[in-house]
Short mmCIF file of C-alpha atoms in Angstrom, two decimals:
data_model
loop_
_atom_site.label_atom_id
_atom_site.label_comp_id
_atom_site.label_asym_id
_atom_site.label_seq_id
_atom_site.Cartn_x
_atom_site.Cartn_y
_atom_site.Cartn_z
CA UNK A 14 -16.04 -23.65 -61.72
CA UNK A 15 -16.11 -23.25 -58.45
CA UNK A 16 -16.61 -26.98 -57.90
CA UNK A 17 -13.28 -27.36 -59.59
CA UNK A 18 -11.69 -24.92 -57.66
CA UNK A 19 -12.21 -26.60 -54.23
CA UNK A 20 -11.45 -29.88 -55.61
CA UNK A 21 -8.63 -28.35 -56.40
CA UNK A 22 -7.73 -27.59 -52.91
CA UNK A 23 -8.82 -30.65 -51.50
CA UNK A 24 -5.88 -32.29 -53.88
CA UNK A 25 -3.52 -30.35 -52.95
CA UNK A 26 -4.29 -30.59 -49.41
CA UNK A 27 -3.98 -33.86 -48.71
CA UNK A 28 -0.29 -34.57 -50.73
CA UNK A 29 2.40 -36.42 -48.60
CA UNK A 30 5.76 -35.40 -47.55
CA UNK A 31 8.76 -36.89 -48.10
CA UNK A 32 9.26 -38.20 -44.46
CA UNK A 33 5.76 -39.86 -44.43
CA UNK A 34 3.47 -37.14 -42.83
CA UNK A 35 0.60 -36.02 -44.16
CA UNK A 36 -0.20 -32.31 -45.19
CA UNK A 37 -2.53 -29.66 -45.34
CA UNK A 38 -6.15 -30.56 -44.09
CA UNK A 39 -5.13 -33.74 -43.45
CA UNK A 40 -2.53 -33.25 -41.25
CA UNK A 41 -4.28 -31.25 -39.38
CA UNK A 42 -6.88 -33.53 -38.38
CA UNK A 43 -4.27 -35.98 -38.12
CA UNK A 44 -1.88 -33.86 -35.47
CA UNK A 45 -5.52 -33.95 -33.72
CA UNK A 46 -5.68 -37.47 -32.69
CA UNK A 47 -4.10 -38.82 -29.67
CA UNK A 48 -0.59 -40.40 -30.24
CA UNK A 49 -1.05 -44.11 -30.02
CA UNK A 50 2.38 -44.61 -30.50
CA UNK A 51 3.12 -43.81 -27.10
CA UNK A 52 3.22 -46.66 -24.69
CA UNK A 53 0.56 -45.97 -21.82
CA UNK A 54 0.28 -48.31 -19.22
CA UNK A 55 -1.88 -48.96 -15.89
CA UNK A 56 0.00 -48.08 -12.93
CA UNK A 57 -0.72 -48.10 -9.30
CA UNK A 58 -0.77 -45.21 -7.26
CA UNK A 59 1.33 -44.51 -4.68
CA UNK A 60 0.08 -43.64 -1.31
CA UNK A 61 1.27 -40.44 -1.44
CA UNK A 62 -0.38 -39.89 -4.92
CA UNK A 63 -3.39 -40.85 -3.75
CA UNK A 64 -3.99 -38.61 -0.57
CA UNK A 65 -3.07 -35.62 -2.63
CA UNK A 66 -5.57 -36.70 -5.34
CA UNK A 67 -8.27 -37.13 -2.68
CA UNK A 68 -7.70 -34.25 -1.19
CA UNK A 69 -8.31 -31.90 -4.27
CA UNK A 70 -11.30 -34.03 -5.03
CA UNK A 71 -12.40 -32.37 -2.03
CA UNK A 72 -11.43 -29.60 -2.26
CA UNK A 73 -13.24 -29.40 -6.08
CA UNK A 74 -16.48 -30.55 -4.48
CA UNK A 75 -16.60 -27.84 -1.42
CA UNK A 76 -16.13 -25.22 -4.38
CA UNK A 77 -18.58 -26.49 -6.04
CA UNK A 78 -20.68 -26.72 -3.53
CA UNK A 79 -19.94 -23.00 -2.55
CA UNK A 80 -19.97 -21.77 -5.80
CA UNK A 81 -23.75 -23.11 -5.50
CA UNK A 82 -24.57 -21.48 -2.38
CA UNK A 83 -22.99 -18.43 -3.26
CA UNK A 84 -24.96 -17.91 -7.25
CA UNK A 85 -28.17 -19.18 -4.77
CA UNK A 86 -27.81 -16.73 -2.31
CA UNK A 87 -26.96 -13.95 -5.06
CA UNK A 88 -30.19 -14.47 -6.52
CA UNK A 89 -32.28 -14.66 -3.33
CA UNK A 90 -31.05 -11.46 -2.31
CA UNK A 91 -31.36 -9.93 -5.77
CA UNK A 92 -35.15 -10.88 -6.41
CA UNK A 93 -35.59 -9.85 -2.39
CA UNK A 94 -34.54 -6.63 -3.62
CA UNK A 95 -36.29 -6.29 -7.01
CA UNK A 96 -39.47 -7.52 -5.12
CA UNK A 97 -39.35 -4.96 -2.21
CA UNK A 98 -38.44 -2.82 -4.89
CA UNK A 99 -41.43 -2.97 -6.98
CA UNK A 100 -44.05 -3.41 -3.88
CA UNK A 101 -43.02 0.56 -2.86
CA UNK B 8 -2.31 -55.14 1.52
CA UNK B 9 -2.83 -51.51 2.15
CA UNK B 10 -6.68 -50.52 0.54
CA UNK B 11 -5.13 -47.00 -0.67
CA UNK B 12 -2.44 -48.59 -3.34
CA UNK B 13 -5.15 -50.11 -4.93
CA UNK B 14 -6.50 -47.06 -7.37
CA UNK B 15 -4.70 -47.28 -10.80
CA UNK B 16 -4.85 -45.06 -13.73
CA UNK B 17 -3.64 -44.45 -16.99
CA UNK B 18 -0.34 -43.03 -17.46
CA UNK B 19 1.99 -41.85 -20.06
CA UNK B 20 5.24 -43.40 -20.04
CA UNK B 21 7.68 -40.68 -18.04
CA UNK B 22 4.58 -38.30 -16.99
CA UNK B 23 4.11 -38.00 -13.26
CA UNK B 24 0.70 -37.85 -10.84
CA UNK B 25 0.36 -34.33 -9.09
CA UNK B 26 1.29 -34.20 -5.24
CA UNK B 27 -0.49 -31.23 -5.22
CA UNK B 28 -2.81 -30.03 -2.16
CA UNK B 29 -5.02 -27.53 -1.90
CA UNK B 30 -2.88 -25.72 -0.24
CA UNK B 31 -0.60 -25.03 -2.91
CA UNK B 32 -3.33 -24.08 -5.54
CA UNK B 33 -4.02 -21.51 -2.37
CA UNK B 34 -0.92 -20.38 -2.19
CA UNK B 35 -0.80 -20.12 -6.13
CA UNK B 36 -2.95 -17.00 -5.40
CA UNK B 37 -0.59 -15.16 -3.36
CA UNK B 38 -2.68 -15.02 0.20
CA UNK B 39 -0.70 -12.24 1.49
CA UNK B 40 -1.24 -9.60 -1.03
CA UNK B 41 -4.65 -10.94 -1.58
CA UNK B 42 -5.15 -9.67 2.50
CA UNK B 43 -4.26 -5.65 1.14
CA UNK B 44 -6.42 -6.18 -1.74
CA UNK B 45 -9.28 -7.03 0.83
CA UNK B 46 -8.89 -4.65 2.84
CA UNK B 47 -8.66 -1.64 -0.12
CA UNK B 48 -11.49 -2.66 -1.77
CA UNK B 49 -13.21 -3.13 1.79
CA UNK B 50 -12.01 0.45 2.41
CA UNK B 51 -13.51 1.70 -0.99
CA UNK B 52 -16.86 -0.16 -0.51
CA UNK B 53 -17.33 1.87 2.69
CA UNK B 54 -16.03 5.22 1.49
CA UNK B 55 -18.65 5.42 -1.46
CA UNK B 56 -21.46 7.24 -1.20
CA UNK B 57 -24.80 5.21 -1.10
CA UNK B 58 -25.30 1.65 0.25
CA UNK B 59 -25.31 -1.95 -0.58
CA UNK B 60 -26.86 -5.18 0.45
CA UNK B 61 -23.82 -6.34 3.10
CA UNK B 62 -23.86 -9.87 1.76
CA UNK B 63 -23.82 -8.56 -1.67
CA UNK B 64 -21.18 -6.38 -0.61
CA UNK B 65 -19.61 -9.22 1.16
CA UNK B 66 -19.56 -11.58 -1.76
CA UNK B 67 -18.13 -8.54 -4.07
CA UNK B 68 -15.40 -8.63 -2.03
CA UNK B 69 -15.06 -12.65 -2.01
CA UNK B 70 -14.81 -12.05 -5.95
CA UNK B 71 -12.50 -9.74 -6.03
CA UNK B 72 -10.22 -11.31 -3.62
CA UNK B 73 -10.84 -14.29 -6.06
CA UNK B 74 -9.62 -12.27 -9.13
CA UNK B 75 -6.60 -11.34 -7.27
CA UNK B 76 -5.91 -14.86 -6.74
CA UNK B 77 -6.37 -16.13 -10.52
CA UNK B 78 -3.95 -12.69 -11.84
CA UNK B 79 -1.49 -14.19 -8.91
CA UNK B 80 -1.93 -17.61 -10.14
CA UNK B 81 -1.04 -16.59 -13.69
CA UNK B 82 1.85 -14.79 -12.51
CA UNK B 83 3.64 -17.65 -11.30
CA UNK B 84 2.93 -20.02 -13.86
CA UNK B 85 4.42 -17.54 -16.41
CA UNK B 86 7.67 -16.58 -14.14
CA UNK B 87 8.31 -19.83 -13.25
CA UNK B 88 11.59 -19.58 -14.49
CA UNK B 89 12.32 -16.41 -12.53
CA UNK B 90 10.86 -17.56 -9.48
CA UNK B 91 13.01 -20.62 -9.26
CA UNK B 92 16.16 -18.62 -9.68
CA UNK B 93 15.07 -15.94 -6.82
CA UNK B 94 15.98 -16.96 -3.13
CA UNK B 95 12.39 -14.83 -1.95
CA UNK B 96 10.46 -16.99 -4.39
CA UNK B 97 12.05 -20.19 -5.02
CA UNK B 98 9.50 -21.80 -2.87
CA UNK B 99 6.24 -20.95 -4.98
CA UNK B 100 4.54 -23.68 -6.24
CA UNK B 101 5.12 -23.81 -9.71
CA UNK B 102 8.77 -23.10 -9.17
CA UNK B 103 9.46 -26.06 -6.82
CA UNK B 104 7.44 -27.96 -9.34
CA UNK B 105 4.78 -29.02 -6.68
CA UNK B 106 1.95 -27.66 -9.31
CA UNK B 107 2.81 -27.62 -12.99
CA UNK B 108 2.54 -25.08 -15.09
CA UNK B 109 -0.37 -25.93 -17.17
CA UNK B 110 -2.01 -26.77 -13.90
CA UNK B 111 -1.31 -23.48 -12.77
CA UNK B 112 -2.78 -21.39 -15.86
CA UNK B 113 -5.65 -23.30 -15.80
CA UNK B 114 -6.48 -22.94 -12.05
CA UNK B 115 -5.86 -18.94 -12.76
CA UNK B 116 -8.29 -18.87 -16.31
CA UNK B 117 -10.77 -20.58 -14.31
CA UNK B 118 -10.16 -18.57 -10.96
CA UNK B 119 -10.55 -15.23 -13.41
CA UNK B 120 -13.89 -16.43 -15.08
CA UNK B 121 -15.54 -17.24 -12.25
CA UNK B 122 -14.41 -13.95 -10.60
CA UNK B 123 -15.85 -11.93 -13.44
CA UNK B 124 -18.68 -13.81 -12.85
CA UNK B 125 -19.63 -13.67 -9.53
CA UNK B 126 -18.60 -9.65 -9.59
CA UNK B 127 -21.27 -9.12 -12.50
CA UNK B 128 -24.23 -11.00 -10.74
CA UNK B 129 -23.18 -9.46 -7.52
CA UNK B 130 -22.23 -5.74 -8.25
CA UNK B 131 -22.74 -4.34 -11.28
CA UNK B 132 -21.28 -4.89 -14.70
CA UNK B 133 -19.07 -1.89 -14.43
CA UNK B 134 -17.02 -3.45 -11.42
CA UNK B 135 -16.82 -6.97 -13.24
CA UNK B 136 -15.35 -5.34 -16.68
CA UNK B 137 -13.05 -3.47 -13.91
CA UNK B 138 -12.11 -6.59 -12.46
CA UNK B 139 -11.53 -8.74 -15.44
CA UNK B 140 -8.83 -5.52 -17.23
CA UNK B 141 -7.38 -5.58 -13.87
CA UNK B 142 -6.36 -9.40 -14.05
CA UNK B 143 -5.82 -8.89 -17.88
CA UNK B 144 -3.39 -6.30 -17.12
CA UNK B 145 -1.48 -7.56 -14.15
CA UNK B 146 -1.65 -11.51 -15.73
CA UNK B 147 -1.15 -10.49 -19.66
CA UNK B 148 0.11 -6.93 -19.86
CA UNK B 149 2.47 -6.48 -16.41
CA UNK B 150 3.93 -10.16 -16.20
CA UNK B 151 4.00 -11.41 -20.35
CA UNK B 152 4.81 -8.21 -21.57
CA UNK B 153 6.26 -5.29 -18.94
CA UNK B 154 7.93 -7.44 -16.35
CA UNK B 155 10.70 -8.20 -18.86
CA UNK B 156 11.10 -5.52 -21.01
CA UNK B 157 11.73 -2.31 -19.22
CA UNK B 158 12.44 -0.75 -16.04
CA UNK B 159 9.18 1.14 -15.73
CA UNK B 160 7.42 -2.36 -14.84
CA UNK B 161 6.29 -1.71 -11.51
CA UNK B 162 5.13 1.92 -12.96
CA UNK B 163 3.00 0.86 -14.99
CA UNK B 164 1.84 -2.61 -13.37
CA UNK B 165 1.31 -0.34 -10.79
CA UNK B 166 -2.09 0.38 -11.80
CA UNK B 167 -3.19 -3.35 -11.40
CA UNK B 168 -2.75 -3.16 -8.33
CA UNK B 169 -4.41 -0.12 -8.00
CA UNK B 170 -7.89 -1.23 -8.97
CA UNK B 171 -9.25 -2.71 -6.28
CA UNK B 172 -10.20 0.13 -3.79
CA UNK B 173 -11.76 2.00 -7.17
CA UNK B 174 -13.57 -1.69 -7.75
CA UNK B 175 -15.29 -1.71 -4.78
CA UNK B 176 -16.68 1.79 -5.08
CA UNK B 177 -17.55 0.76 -8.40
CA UNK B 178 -19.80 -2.09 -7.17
CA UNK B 179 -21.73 0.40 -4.80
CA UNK B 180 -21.92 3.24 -6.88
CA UNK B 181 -22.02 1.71 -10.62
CA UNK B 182 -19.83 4.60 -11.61
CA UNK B 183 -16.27 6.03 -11.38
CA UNK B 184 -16.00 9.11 -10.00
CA UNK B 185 -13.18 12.03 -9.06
CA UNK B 186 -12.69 10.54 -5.48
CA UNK B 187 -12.57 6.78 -6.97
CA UNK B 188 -9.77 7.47 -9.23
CA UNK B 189 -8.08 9.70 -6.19
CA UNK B 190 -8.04 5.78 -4.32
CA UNK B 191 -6.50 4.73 -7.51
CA UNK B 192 -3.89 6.93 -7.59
CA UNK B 193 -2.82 6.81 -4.25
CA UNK B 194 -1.94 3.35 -4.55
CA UNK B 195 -0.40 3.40 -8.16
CA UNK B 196 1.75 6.22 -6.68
CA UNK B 197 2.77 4.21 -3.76
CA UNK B 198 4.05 1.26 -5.67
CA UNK B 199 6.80 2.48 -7.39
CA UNK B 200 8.71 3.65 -4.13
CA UNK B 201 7.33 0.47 -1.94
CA UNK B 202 8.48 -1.95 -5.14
CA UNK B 203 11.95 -0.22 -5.72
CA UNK B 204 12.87 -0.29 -2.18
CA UNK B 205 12.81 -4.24 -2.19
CA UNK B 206 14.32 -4.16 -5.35
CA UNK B 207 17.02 -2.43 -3.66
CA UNK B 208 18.16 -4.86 -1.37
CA UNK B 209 17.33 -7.58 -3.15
CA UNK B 210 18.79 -5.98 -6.58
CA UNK B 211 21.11 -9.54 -6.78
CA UNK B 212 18.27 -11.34 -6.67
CA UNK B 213 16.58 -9.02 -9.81
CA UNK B 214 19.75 -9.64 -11.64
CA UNK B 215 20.44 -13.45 -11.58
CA UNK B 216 16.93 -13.42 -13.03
CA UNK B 217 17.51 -11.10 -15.73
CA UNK B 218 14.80 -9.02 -14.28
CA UNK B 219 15.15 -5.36 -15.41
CA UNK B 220 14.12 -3.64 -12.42
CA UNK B 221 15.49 0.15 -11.91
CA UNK B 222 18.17 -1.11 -9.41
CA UNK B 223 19.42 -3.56 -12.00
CA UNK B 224 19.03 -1.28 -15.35
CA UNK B 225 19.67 2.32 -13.83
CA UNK B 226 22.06 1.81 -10.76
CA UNK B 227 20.59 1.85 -7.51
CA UNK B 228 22.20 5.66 -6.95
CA UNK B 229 19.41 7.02 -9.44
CA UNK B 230 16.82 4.59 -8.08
CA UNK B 231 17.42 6.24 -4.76
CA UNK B 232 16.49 9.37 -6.52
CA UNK B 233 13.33 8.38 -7.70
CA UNK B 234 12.39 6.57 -4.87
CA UNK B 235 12.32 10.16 -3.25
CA UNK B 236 10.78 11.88 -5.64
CA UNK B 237 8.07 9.39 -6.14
CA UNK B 238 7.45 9.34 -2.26
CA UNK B 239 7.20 13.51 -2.62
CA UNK B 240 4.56 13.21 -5.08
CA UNK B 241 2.92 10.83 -2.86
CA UNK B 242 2.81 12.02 0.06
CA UNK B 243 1.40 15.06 -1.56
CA UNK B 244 -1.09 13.50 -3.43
CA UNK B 245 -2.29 10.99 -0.30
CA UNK B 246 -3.74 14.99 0.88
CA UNK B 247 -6.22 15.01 -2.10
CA UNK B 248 -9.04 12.90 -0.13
CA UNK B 249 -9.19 15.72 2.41
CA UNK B 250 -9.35 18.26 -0.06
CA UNK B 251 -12.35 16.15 -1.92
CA UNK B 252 -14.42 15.95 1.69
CA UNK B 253 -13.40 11.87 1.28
CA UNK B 254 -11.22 12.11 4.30
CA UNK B 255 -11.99 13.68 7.59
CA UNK B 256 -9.57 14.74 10.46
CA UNK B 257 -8.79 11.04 11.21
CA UNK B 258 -7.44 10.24 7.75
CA UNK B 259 -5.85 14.05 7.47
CA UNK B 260 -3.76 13.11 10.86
CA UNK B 261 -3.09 9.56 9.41
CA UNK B 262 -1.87 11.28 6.16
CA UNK B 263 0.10 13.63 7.91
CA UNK B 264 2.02 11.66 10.42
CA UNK B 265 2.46 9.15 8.25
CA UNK B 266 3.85 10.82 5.28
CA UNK B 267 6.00 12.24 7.51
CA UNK B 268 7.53 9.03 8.51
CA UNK B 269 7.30 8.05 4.98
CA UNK B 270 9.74 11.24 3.77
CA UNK B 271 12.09 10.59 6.48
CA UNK B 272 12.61 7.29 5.73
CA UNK B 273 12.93 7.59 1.60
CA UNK B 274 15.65 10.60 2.35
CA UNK B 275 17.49 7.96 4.55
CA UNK B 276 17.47 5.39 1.39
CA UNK B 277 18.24 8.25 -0.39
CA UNK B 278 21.32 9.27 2.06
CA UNK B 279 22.32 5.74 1.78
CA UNK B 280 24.30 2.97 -0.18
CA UNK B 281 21.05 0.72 -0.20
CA UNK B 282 21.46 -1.51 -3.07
CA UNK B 283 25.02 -1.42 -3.79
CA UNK B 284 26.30 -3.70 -1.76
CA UNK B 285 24.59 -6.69 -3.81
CA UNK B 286 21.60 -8.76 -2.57
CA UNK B 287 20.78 -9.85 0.73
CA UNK B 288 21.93 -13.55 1.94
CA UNK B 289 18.98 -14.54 3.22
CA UNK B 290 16.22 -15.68 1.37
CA UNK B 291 13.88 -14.08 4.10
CA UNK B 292 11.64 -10.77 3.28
CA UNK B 293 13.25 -8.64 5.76
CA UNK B 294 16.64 -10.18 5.73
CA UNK B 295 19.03 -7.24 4.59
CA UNK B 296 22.61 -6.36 5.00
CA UNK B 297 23.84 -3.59 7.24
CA UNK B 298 23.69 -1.25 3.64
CA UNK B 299 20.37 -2.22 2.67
CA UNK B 300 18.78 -1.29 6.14
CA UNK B 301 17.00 2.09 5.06
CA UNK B 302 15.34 0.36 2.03
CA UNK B 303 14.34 -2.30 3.91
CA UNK B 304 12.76 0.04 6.31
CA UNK B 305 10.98 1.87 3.64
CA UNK B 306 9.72 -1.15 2.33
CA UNK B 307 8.36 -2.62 5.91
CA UNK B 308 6.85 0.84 6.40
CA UNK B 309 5.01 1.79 2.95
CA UNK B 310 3.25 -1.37 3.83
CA UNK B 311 2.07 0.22 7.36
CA UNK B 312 1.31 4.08 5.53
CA UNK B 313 -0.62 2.42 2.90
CA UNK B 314 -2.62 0.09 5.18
CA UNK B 315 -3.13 3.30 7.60
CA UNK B 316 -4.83 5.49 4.98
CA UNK B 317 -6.84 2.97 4.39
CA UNK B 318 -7.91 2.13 7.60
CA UNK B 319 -8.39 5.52 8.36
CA UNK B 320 -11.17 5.85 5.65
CA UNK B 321 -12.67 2.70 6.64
CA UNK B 322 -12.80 4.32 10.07
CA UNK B 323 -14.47 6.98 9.11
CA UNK B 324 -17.00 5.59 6.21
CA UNK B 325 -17.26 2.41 7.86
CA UNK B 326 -18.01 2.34 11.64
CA UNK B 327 -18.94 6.34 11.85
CA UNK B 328 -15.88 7.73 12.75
CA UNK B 329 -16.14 10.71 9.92
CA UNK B 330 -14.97 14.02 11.33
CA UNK B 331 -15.14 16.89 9.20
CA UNK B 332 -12.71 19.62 8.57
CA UNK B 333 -14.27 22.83 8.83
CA UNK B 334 -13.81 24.95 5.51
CA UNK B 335 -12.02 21.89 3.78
CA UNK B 336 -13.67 19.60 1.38
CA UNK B 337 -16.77 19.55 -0.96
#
């Protein structure tokens, strides 16, 4: 019965409107894909575009690299603490 | 053939390639009020009682200053369209389209996250739920939901702003106590008077953005009103630290002289026509006309008296400078 009843579902889910789009589950998963129908094409960068693009790789990489220090440090001074902590 | 024309990527027809620096994520965070967030949380770190690890301390700090900068960050990608239309913030990233919008929200979620964080694994869990309602409530409540909706705004917003010296007690202490929320209060009392006066003078500005700010909803006659009795409640209240033993004689002076200045100057904007003579031509802060003078000499000040209370404390909790009032104080 049960069986039935999701079949059921399924059927209904995956009808088709009257301007060609899909429904239901269906649709769904289909509004999920990437729209192919727009044109993308290869284009250079321009000079500009590509200084500012450098320059918040950069900027991404020193906060990473801070971010790294910083959770390091956090836990050196932490287990400093817990260790002093426990030796008194 | 110059070597830098040579990257290539993917585009979708019509979409353009960020010219965004670094520099304008930065000042997506709002530097400047990120500074008075610094230094109140710096100024409740030193007042609490008991002591922290200074680079623990230090890096508290760096998170909350952090937070500030993701609520900011959300702020302007969500008033975008106000911003553009305001002479004072036309210039903000988003709104001179320099960083998009979706760039902007997602610089601030990730900004908040990694605040939240870096409080929790610095501080204490406490200060990091603190910090995270704080930029819920200034990004989510105060700009989505208050900003546009009533006059109170700044009233209630207030209180994001209000967090931080009660955050950095929090991270030392793990707890809120009486004196804590007395930090908090003093600055949530402050706002309203400090915000209206700008939105005095720059009411025209408010009101080509359909910003309902008490100037624009209420007349700037009654905001006058409440701009003095808010300043009487909080020049009152700015006494409750030296009746706590939180402030000494240094911070009872400061309070003093300074809320002296403070009342004289809110009875001048309320003695005067500030913000009926329609908004200022300049798009510079200070740039008022002859009208608007008084509230823009509140404004400049309530800056000063809130920066001078808390410097005072620091002064005293921070570099030893505690002098206690005999017979006052716990």
């Amino acid at each position: 019965m049960t069986g039935d009843h999701q079949t059921g579902n399924g059927d209904s889910a995956e009808t088709e409107t009257e301007n060609g789009q899909t429904s239901g589950l269906a649709g769904i998963i289909n509004s999920a894909q990437p729209d192919y129908t727009k044109s993308t094409e290869r284009v250079e960068m321009t000079d500009a575009e590509h200084l500012a693009q450098k320059k918040r790789n950069a900027a991404i990489a020193w906060s990473l690299v801070g971010f790294m220090a910083l959770i390091f440090t956090i836990t050196v001074l932490r287990l400093s603490a817990n260790i002093a902590g426990g030796a008194s | 053939m110059n070597s830098s024309t040579q990257s290539s990527v993917n585009r979708v027809e019509g979409e353009a390639i960020s010219l965004a620096s670094p520099r304008d994520f930065f000042d997506l965070m709002k530097p400047r009020v990120i500074t008075l967030v610094i230094f109140t949380a710096c100024a409740g770190l030193a007042a609490a009682p008991g002591s922290a690890d200074p680079l623990l301390a230090a890096i508290s700090i760096l998170a909350l200053s952090l937070g500030a900068g993701a609520a900011g960050a959300l702020n302007m990608a969500y008033d975008a369209d106000i911003d553009r239309t305001m002479k004072r913030t036309r210039m903000r990233p988003v709104a001179r389209g320099t960083v998009s919008v979706d760039d902007a929200y997602t610089f601030g979620i990730i900004c908040a996250v990694l605040s939240v964080l870096i409080m929790a694994l610095a501080s204490n869990y406490l200060a990091a739920g603190l910090l995270a309602f704080s930029i819920f409530f200034y990004g989510v409540i105060y700009t989505m939901i208050l900003k546009r909706s009533t006059p109170q705004n700044i009233v209630i917003g207030g209180a994001a702003g209000a967090f931080p010296p009660m955050i950095g007690w929090v991270a030392v202490t793990g707890e809120i106590s009486l004196d804590a929320f007395i930090l908090f209060m003093i600055i949530f009392l402050w706002t309203p008077p400090h915000s209206w006066a700008l939105a005095l003078y720059k009411n025209g500005d408010y009101q080509a953005a359909g910003v309902p700010m008490m100037p624009v909803v209420k007349g700037a006659k009654s905001t006058r009103l409440q701009i003095l009795l808010y300043s009487i409640v909080l020049v009152l209240f700015a006494g409750a630290p030296v009746l706590t033993g939180l402030g000494g004689a240094i911070y009872a002076l400061t309070a003093l002289g300074g809320g002296a200045l403070f009342m004289v100057l809110a009875i001048r904007v309320f003695n005067s026509r500030a913000g009926e003579a329609g908004s200022a031509e300049e798009a510079a802060l200070y740039a008022v006309r002859s009208g608007d003078k008084a509230a823009r000499d509140l404004f400049a000040v309530s800056i000063g008296y809130l920066t001078f209370l808390f410097a005072a404390l620091l002064a005293e909790h921070g570099f030893g400078a505690y002098i206690s009032i005999p017979g006052v104080g716990s």
